[in-house]
């Protein structure tokens, strides 16, 4: 299923709305576009998995250390710190989106871009592939493409915002990356349909 990248400007955007980026340890007032935001459906399960792995590691370390007779209070604190570190490393960012915006909330802060005012969309250089979005205000968000593949409602909102950016002429770099992601999502969707229908 091919997507035609026709230039289309949706009526709602975050242009003209005040968006205050959050600072760790301080709540920020945010004016969001109307409509119910969409979010990553698998985030809660990923959060539980991260907590489960950290808890299991802590239990194993305490059990092994206790069985050897070397468990002390300082060592227990050290093992707890290692478990917390593992949890932080495994904790996925929570991706949400609405008409004209996309946000990624980590442990300490939230990053947000106006998807209808994007200037660049590119793939990150690194071991873990990420889609990097940047808007005209200099805001930057990295998104795991697997989140968009698993949540078509998030992709549709990003796609609509990107089309608006193309229509405005702000998105000068990124159409190719978005088309690649679109083909990947279309392929995953087709495979899911085949599996459900028993044709795969």
CSV table of C-alpha atoms in Angstrom, one decimal:
chain,number,residue,atom,x,y,z
A,1,UNK,CA,0.0,0.0,0.0
A,2,UNK,CA,1.8,3.2,-1.2
A,3,UNK,CA,1.3,6.5,0.5
A,4,UNK,CA,0.9,9.5,-1.8
A,5,UNK,CA,2.9,12.3,-0.3
A,6,UNK,CA,0.4,15.0,-1.4
A,7,UNK,CA,1.0,18.4,0.3
A,8,UNK,CA,-1.9,18.9,2.7
A,9,UNK,CA,-2.1,21.5,5.5
A,10,UNK,CA,-4.4,20.4,8.5
A,11,UNK,CA,-6.4,23.1,10.2
A,12,UNK,CA,-5.0,22.5,13.7
A,13,UNK,CA,-1.4,23.1,14.6
A,14,UNK,CA,0.7,24.1,17.6
A,15,UNK,CA,1.8,27.2,15.8
A,16,UNK,CA,0.9,30.2,18.0
A,17,UNK,CA,0.5,28.1,21.1
A,18,UNK,CA,2.8,28.5,24.0
A,19,UNK,CA,4.7,25.3,24.8
A,20,UNK,CA,7.0,25.4,27.8
A,21,UNK,CA,9.6,22.7,27.8
A,22,UNK,CA,9.9,20.9,31.1
A,23,UNK,CA,12.9,21.3,33.5
A,24,UNK,CA,13.8,18.4,35.8
A,25,UNK,CA,12.3,18.9,39.2
A,26,UNK,CA,9.8,21.6,38.1
A,27,UNK,CA,6.3,21.4,36.7
A,28,UNK,CA,5.7,23.3,33.5
A,29,UNK,CA,2.4,24.6,32.2
A,30,UNK,CA,1.7,23.3,28.7
A,31,UNK,CA,-0.9,24.4,26.2
A,32,UNK,CA,-1.7,21.4,24.1
A,33,UNK,CA,-3.7,21.3,20.9
A,34,UNK,CA,-7.3,20.2,21.4
A,35,UNK,CA,-8.3,16.5,21.1
A,36,UNK,CA,-7.4,13.4,23.1
A,37,UNK,CA,-3.6,12.6,22.8
A,38,UNK,CA,-2.6,9.2,21.5
A,39,UNK,CA,0.1,7.2,23.4
A,40,UNK,CA,2.2,4.1,23.1
A,41,UNK,CA,0.0,1.2,23.9
A,42,UNK,CA,2.9,-1.0,24.9
A,43,UNK,CA,4.6,1.4,27.3
A,44,UNK,CA,2.9,0.0,30.4
A,45,UNK,CA,4.1,-3.5,29.6
A,46,UNK,CA,7.6,-2.3,28.9
A,47,UNK,CA,7.6,-0.5,32.2
A,48,UNK,CA,6.6,-3.6,34.1
A,49,UNK,CA,9.2,-5.6,32.3
A,50,UNK,CA,11.9,-3.1,33.2
A,51,UNK,CA,10.8,-3.2,36.9
A,52,UNK,CA,10.7,-7.0,36.8
A,53,UNK,CA,14.2,-7.3,35.5
A,54,UNK,CA,15.5,-4.8,38.1
A,55,UNK,CA,13.7,-6.6,40.9
A,56,UNK,CA,15.0,-10.0,39.7
A,57,UNK,CA,18.6,-8.8,39.6
A,58,UNK,CA,18.3,-7.3,43.1
A,59,UNK,CA,16.8,-10.6,44.5
A,60,UNK,CA,19.5,-12.7,42.9
A,61,UNK,CA,22.4,-10.5,44.1
A,62,UNK,CA,21.0,-10.4,47.7
A,63,UNK,CA,20.4,-14.2,47.6
A,64,UNK,CA,23.9,-15.0,46.3
A,65,UNK,CA,25.5,-12.6,48.7
A,66,UNK,CA,23.4,-13.8,51.6
A,67,UNK,CA,24.2,-17.4,50.9
A,68,UNK,CA,27.9,-16.7,50.9
A,69,UNK,CA,27.7,-14.9,54.2
A,70,UNK,CA,29.1,-11.7,52.9
A,71,UNK,CA,25.8,-9.6,52.9
A,72,UNK,CA,26.2,-6.3,54.7
A,73,UNK,CA,24.2,-3.1,54.8
A,74,UNK,CA,26.7,-1.3,52.5
A,75,UNK,CA,26.7,-4.2,50.0
A,76,UNK,CA,22.9,-4.3,50.0
A,77,UNK,CA,22.8,-0.6,49.2
A,78,UNK,CA,25.3,-1.2,46.4
A,79,UNK,CA,23.1,-4.0,44.9
A,80,UNK,CA,20.0,-1.8,45.2
A,81,UNK,CA,21.8,1.0,43.4
A,82,UNK,CA,22.8,-1.5,40.6
A,83,UNK,CA,19.1,-2.6,40.3
A,84,UNK,CA,18.0,1.0,40.1
A,85,UNK,CA,20.6,1.7,37.4
A,86,UNK,CA,19.3,-1.3,35.4
A,87,UNK,CA,15.8,0.0,35.7
A,88,UNK,CA,16.8,3.4,34.4
A,89,UNK,CA,18.6,1.9,31.5
A,90,UNK,CA,15.7,-0.3,30.5
A,91,UNK,CA,12.9,2.3,31.1
A,92,UNK,CA,11.5,3.2,27.8
A,93,UNK,CA,10.5,6.8,26.9
A,94,UNK,CA,6.8,7.3,26.8
A,95,UNK,CA,5.7,8.6,23.4
A,96,UNK,CA,2.5,10.6,23.0
A,97,UNK,CA,1.2,12.7,20.1
A,98,UNK,CA,-1.7,14.9,19.1
A,99,UNK,CA,-2.6,17.1,16.2
A,100,UNK,CA,0.5,19.1,15.4
A,101,UNK,CA,2.8,17.8,18.2
A,102,UNK,CA,4.7,14.8,19.4
A,103,UNK,CA,6.4,14.3,22.8
A,104,UNK,CA,8.7,11.8,24.4
A,105,UNK,CA,8.9,11.7,28.2
A,106,UNK,CA,11.8,10.1,29.9
A,107,UNK,CA,12.5,9.6,33.6
A,108,UNK,CA,13.3,13.3,34.3
A,109,UNK,CA,12.0,15.4,31.5
A,110,UNK,CA,9.8,15.6,28.4
A,111,UNK,CA,10.9,16.7,25.0
A,112,UNK,CA,8.3,17.9,22.5
A,113,UNK,CA,8.3,19.0,18.9
A,114,UNK,CA,5.7,20.7,16.7
A,115,UNK,CA,5.2,18.1,13.9
A,116,UNK,CA,3.5,20.6,11.7
A,117,UNK,CA,6.6,22.9,11.8
A,118,UNK,CA,9.4,20.3,11.4
A,119,UNK,CA,12.6,21.4,9.7
A,120,UNK,CA,14.4,18.0,9.7
A,121,UNK,CA,13.7,14.3,10.1
A,122,UNK,CA,16.6,11.9,9.9
A,123,UNK,CA,17.8,8.5,11.2
A,124,UNK,CA,20.3,8.7,14.1
A,125,UNK,CA,23.8,7.3,13.8
A,126,UNK,CA,24.3,4.6,16.4
A,127,UNK,CA,23.7,1.0,17.5
A,128,UNK,CA,20.0,1.6,18.3
A,129,UNK,CA,18.2,3.2,15.4
A,130,UNK,CA,16.2,6.3,16.2
A,131,UNK,CA,14.1,8.7,14.2
A,132,UNK,CA,15.3,12.3,15.1
A,133,UNK,CA,12.7,15.1,14.7
A,134,UNK,CA,13.6,18.8,14.9
A,135,UNK,CA,11.3,21.7,14.6
A,136,UNK,CA,11.7,25.4,13.7
A,137,UNK,CA,12.1,26.3,17.4
A,138,UNK,CA,15.1,24.1,17.7
A,139,UNK,CA,13.2,21.4,19.8
A,140,UNK,CA,14.5,17.9,19.2
A,141,UNK,CA,12.9,14.5,19.9
A,142,UNK,CA,14.2,11.0,19.3
A,143,UNK,CA,11.7,8.2,18.7
A,144,UNK,CA,12.2,4.5,18.5
A,145,UNK,CA,10.7,3.6,15.1
A,146,UNK,CA,9.4,0.3,16.6
A,147,UNK,CA,7.0,2.4,18.7
A,148,UNK,CA,5.5,4.0,15.6
A,149,UNK,CA,5.4,0.6,13.8
A,150,UNK,CA,3.5,-0.9,16.8
A,151,UNK,CA,1.2,2.1,17.2
A,152,UNK,CA,-0.3,3.2,13.8
A,153,UNK,CA,-2.3,5.9,15.5
A,154,UNK,CA,0.9,7.6,16.6
A,155,UNK,CA,2.3,7.3,13.1
A,156,UNK,CA,-0.8,8.8,11.5
A,157,UNK,CA,-0.5,11.9,13.7
A,158,UNK,CA,3.2,12.3,12.9
A,159,UNK,CA,2.5,11.7,9.2
A,160,UNK,CA,-0.2,14.4,9.1
A,161,UNK,CA,2.1,16.9,10.9
A,162,UNK,CA,4.9,16.1,8.5
A,163,UNK,CA,2.7,16.6,5.5
A,164,UNK,CA,1.7,20.0,6.9
A,165,UNK,CA,5.4,20.8,7.3
A,166,UNK,CA,6.0,19.9,3.7
A,167,UNK,CA,3.1,22.1,2.7
A,168,UNK,CA,4.5,25.0,4.6
A,169,UNK,CA,7.9,24.5,3.1
A,170,UNK,CA,9.7,24.2,6.5
A,171,UNK,CA,10.6,20.5,6.1
A,172,UNK,CA,13.6,20.6,3.8
A,173,UNK,CA,15.3,17.4,5.0
A,174,UNK,CA,13.5,14.3,6.0
A,175,UNK,CA,11.0,13.3,3.3
A,176,UNK,CA,13.1,10.2,2.4
A,177,UNK,CA,13.3,9.0,6.0
A,178,UNK,CA,9.6,9.4,6.5
A,179,UNK,CA,8.9,7.5,3.2
A,180,UNK,CA,11.2,4.7,4.4
A,181,UNK,CA,9.3,4.5,7.7
A,182,UNK,CA,6.0,4.6,5.9
A,183,UNK,CA,7.0,1.6,3.7
A,184,UNK,CA,8.2,-0.3,6.8
A,185,UNK,CA,4.9,0.3,8.6
A,186,UNK,CA,2.9,-0.6,5.5
A,187,UNK,CA,4.9,-3.9,5.3
A,188,UNK,CA,4.3,-4.7,9.0
A,189,UNK,CA,0.6,-3.9,8.6
A,190,UNK,CA,0.3,-6.2,5.6
A,191,UNK,CA,2.1,-9.0,7.4
A,192,UNK,CA,-0.3,-8.6,10.4
A,193,UNK,CA,-3.3,-8.8,8.1
A,194,UNK,CA,-2.0,-11.9,6.4
A,195,UNK,CA,-1.4,-13.6,9.8
A,196,UNK,CA,-4.8,-12.8,11.0
A,197,UNK,CA,-6.5,-14.0,7.8
A,198,UNK,CA,-4.4,-17.2,7.9
A,199,UNK,CA,-2.7,-16.4,4.5
A,200,UNK,CA,0.8,-16.1,6.0
